[in-house]
Amino acid sequence: MKEITWYFPSNLEEVPELLKKERVLVYGGGTALLRSNLARVEGLIDLKALPLNYCREREGVIEIGAGCTYSQITEVLQKIDSHNILIRSLSGAASTPLRNRITLGGSIAFFPVWSDLMGPLLALEAEVALIGSSKGSFPLVEYLKKREIRNRSLITGIYYKKRELNSYYFRQSRTHFDYSAFSISILVKKSASLSASRIEEPAIVIVGCRNKFSKLSSLEESLKNCSPDEVQIKDITGSLEVEFAAKKNYSPDYLKHLAAVEMERALKAVLRS
Ligand SMILES: Cc1cc2nc3c(=O)[nH]c(=O)nc-3n(C[C@H](O)[C@H](O)[C@H](O)COP(=O)(O)OP(=O)(O)OC[C@H]3O[C@@H](n4cnc5c(N)ncnc54)[C@H](O)[C@@H]3O)c2cc1C
């Protein structure tokens, strides 16, 4: 039987050299790796001894280490950023034993179409911190679009600006434990002027669509600076700028229809709350 070499770096300086090795992969929670074909893999870099297990606020910025599990993130955010959309999205993901294993870093690097992490992170405009062949921090969108940034790089964490936002998260699944067919993440800020409240900084992201994820920029534009009570929700969700591929139990047209219905419900909930 083929032997896999395990590496257990305990400080970040050791990692770049390990990332240069051929056929050696990073091991986060292992929930995706253990279901993949590891026949060609010769080594795994276990992250547990690295200082990547933090979730904290510093000068108005929330920082989360790549080694944090979904459970750890929701537990700490409840104390330091209690309205954050990630609390709702991550506590509904998978099952309790899985949430105790799935890591932030592994879920960004793997980005499954059923991810309950990526929609909220994209809506929050999170930045990803990397070491290895790419060093420094990069907008999450750039990390996702550029393979050369991702290759032989280790995600050490993410950060985003802490803001008071109204949020809404929805995942389409037939049973709680199913992978989601798509998810909707919405963030809006309502200005608190005396005369009238206005919608500021809307962010709307769908994950699970044809291009894996889509930021609905036209919908966001049509909401900007409107009064929440005046928005004609039915009109703006009628033609959603998003396409789906067929999935088990769902045709593309049906998914688009479902997404429009759920978007209407989502906007009603987040704007009229
Ligand atoms: C039955 C089941 C149901 C699930 N349901 C959901 C769900 O509903 N919602 C949801 O969001 N997720 C769900 N997941 C989790 C999801 O499918 C992935 O398994 C998970 O996101 C991978 O995270 P991990 O920490 O286990 O990564 P790993 O399996 O350790 O690694 C995944 C990939 O990322 C790389 N990697 C790991 N850490 C890093 C890092 N720090 N930097 C760079 N690369 C890295 C690895 O080399 C590998 O290529 C489910 C998983 C299972 C098994």
PDB file of N, CA and C in Angstrom, residues 56-64 77 80-81 84-86 120-121 123-127 158-165 187 189 201:
ATOM      1  N   ARG A  56     -11.379  37.102  15.803  1.00  0.00           N
ATOM      2  CA  ARG A  56     -11.293  38.246  16.710  1.00  0.00           C
ATOM      3  C   ARG A  56     -11.623  39.541  15.980  1.00  0.00           C
ATOM      4  N   GLU A  57     -11.867  40.578  16.784  1.00  0.00           N
ATOM      5  CA  GLU A  57     -12.062  41.916  16.208  1.00  0.00           C
ATOM      6  C   GLU A  57     -10.852  42.762  16.548  1.00  0.00           C
ATOM      7  N   ARG A  58     -10.302  43.460  15.538  1.00  0.00           N
ATOM      8  CA  ARG A  58      -9.190  44.387  15.787  1.00  0.00           C
ATOM      9  C   ARG A  58      -9.449  45.662  15.030  1.00  0.00           C
ATOM     10  N   GLU A  59      -9.606  46.761  15.775  1.00  0.00           N
ATOM     11  CA  GLU A  59      -9.830  48.089  15.185  1.00  0.00           C
ATOM     12  C   GLU A  59     -10.933  48.070  14.129  1.00  0.00           C
ATOM     13  N   GLY A  60     -12.058  47.490  14.485  1.00  0.00           N
ATOM     14  CA  GLY A  60     -13.220  47.500  13.596  1.00  0.00           C
ATOM     15  C   GLY A  60     -13.161  46.495  12.458  1.00  0.00           C
ATOM     16  N   VAL A  61     -12.164  45.624  12.503  1.00  0.00           N
ATOM     17  CA  VAL A  61     -12.031  44.602  11.452  1.00  0.00           C
ATOM     18  C   VAL A  61     -12.159  43.219  12.106  1.00  0.00           C
ATOM     19  N   ILE A  62     -12.955  42.352  11.478  1.00  0.00           N
ATOM     20  CA  ILE A  62     -13.066  40.978  11.972  1.00  0.00           C
ATOM     21  C   ILE A  62     -12.049  40.126  11.221  1.00  0.00           C
ATOM     22  N   GLU A  63     -11.236  39.391  11.973  1.00  0.00           N
ATOM     23  CA  GLU A  63     -10.205  38.519  11.379  1.00  0.00           C
ATOM     24  C   GLU A  63     -10.500  37.080  11.776  1.00  0.00           C
ATOM     25  N   ILE A  64     -10.502  36.198  10.783  1.00  0.00           N
ATOM     26  CA  ILE A  64     -10.782  34.780  11.085  1.00  0.00           C
ATOM     27  C   ILE A  64      -9.666  33.930  10.475  1.00  0.00           C
ATOM     28  N   LEU A  77     -18.410  34.524  16.619  1.00  0.00           N
ATOM     29  CA  LEU A  77     -19.101  35.683  16.027  1.00  0.00           C
ATOM     30  C   LEU A  77     -20.320  36.085  16.841  1.00  0.00           C
ATOM     31  N   ILE A  80     -18.836  38.605  19.105  1.00  0.00           N
ATOM     32  CA  ILE A  80     -18.138  39.826  18.651  1.00  0.00           C
ATOM     33  C   ILE A  80     -18.791  40.510  17.445  1.00  0.00           C
ATOM     34  N   ASP A  81     -19.711  39.815  16.758  1.00  0.00           N
ATOM     35  CA  ASP A  81     -20.356  40.416  15.565  1.00  0.00           C
ATOM     36  C   ASP A  81     -21.715  39.724  15.403  1.00  0.00           C
ATOM     37  N   ASN A  84     -23.988  39.102  12.317  1.00  0.00           N
ATOM     38  CA  ASN A  84     -23.356  38.743  11.049  1.00  0.00           C
ATOM     39  C   ASN A  84     -24.057  37.591  10.338  1.00  0.00           C
ATOM     40  N   ILE A  85     -24.172  37.743   9.041  1.00  0.00           N
ATOM     41  CA  ILE A  85     -24.846  36.754   8.178  1.00  0.00           C
ATOM     42  C   ILE A  85     -24.194  35.367   8.280  1.00  0.00           C
ATOM     43  N   LEU A  86     -22.888  35.315   8.574  1.00  0.00           N
ATOM     44  CA  LEU A  86     -22.200  34.016   8.660  1.00  0.00           C
ATOM     45  C   LEU A  86     -22.765  33.145   9.774  1.00  0.00           C
ATOM     46  N   PRO A 120     -21.876  34.600   1.744  1.00  0.00           N
ATOM     47  CA  PRO A 120     -21.694  35.647   2.753  1.00  0.00           C
ATOM     48  C   PRO A 120     -20.333  36.333   2.681  1.00  0.00           C
ATOM     49  N   LEU A 121     -19.263  35.559   2.467  1.00  0.00           N
ATOM     50  CA  LEU A 121     -17.930  36.208   2.403  1.00  0.00           C
ATOM     51  C   LEU A 121     -17.830  37.154   1.213  1.00  0.00           C
ATOM     52  N   ALA A 123     -20.380  38.728  -0.215  1.00  0.00           N
ATOM     53  CA  ALA A 123     -21.219  39.900   0.086  1.00  0.00           C
ATOM     54  C   ALA A 123     -20.514  40.832   1.077  1.00  0.00           C
ATOM     55  N   LEU A 124     -19.751  40.264   1.996  1.00  0.00           N
ATOM     56  CA  LEU A 124     -19.031  41.080   2.990  1.00  0.00           C
ATOM     57  C   LEU A 124     -17.773  41.731   2.400  1.00  0.00           C
ATOM     58  N   GLU A 125     -17.466  41.401   1.127  1.00  0.00           N
ATOM     59  CA  GLU A 125     -16.246  41.878   0.452  1.00  0.00           C
ATOM     60  C   GLU A 125     -15.004  41.537   1.264  1.00  0.00           C
ATOM     61  N   ALA A 126     -14.931  40.278   1.664  1.00  0.00           N
ATOM     62  CA  ALA A 126     -13.808  39.823   2.483  1.00  0.00           C
ATOM     63  C   ALA A 126     -12.517  39.807   1.666  1.00  0.00           C
ATOM     64  N   GLU A 127     -11.420  39.962   2.389  1.00  0.00           N
ATOM     65  CA  GLU A 127     -10.088  39.831   1.780  1.00  0.00           C
ATOM     66  C   GLU A 127      -9.455  38.547   2.302  1.00  0.00           C
ATOM     67  N   ILE A 158      -9.050  35.236   6.672  1.00  0.00           N
ATOM     68  CA  ILE A 158      -9.779  36.269   5.933  1.00  0.00           C
ATOM     69  C   ILE A 158     -10.035  37.427   6.905  1.00  0.00           C
ATOM     70  N   TYR A 159     -10.340  38.565   6.340  1.00  0.00           N
ATOM     71  CA  TYR A 159     -10.818  39.647   7.190  1.00  0.00           C
ATOM     72  C   TYR A 159     -11.831  40.504   6.446  1.00  0.00           C
ATOM     73  N   TYR A 160     -12.705  41.151   7.197  1.00  0.00           N
ATOM     74  CA  TYR A 160     -13.702  42.053   6.613  1.00  0.00           C
ATOM     75  C   TYR A 160     -14.009  43.141   7.630  1.00  0.00           C
ATOM     76  N   LYS A 161     -14.500  44.274   7.102  1.00  0.00           N
ATOM     77  CA  LYS A 161     -14.838  45.403   7.971  1.00  0.00           C
ATOM     78  C   LYS A 161     -16.131  45.107   8.726  1.00  0.00           C
ATOM     79  N   LYS A 162     -16.125  45.322  10.028  1.00  0.00           N
ATOM     80  CA  LYS A 162     -17.348  45.097  10.808  1.00  0.00           C
ATOM     81  C   LYS A 162     -18.303  46.265  10.580  1.00  0.00           C
ATOM     82  N   ARG A 163     -19.539  45.967  10.152  1.00  0.00           N
ATOM     83  CA  ARG A 163     -20.522  47.029   9.912  1.00  0.00           C
ATOM     84  C   ARG A 163     -21.871  46.586  10.442  1.00  0.00           C
ATOM     85  N   GLU A 164     -22.706  47.574  10.799  1.00  0.00           N
ATOM     86  CA  GLU A 164     -24.072  47.242  11.236  1.00  0.00           C
ATOM     87  C   GLU A 164     -24.933  47.087   9.989  1.00  0.00           C
ATOM     88  N   LEU A 165     -25.242  45.870   9.606  1.00  0.00           N
ATOM     89  CA  LEU A 165     -25.983  45.637   8.363  1.00  0.00           C
ATOM     90  C   LEU A 165     -27.187  44.744   8.620  1.00  0.00           C
ATOM     91  N   LEU A 187     -26.995  41.700   1.971  1.00  0.00           N
ATOM     92  CA  LEU A 187     -26.633  42.654   3.027  1.00  0.00           C
ATOM     93  C   LEU A 187     -27.112  44.027   2.593  1.00  0.00           C
ATOM     94  N   LYS A 189     -27.530  48.252   4.185  1.00  0.00           N
ATOM     95  CA  LYS A 189     -27.462  49.185   5.299  1.00  0.00           C
ATOM     96  C   LYS A 189     -28.608  50.150   5.091  1.00  0.00           C
ATOM     97  N   GLU A 201     -25.288  50.665   0.382  1.00  0.00           N
ATOM     98  CA  GLU A 201     -24.351  49.536   0.282  1.00  0.00           C
ATOM     99  C   GLU A 201     -25.032  48.170   0.122  1.00  0.00           C
TER     100      GLU A 201
END
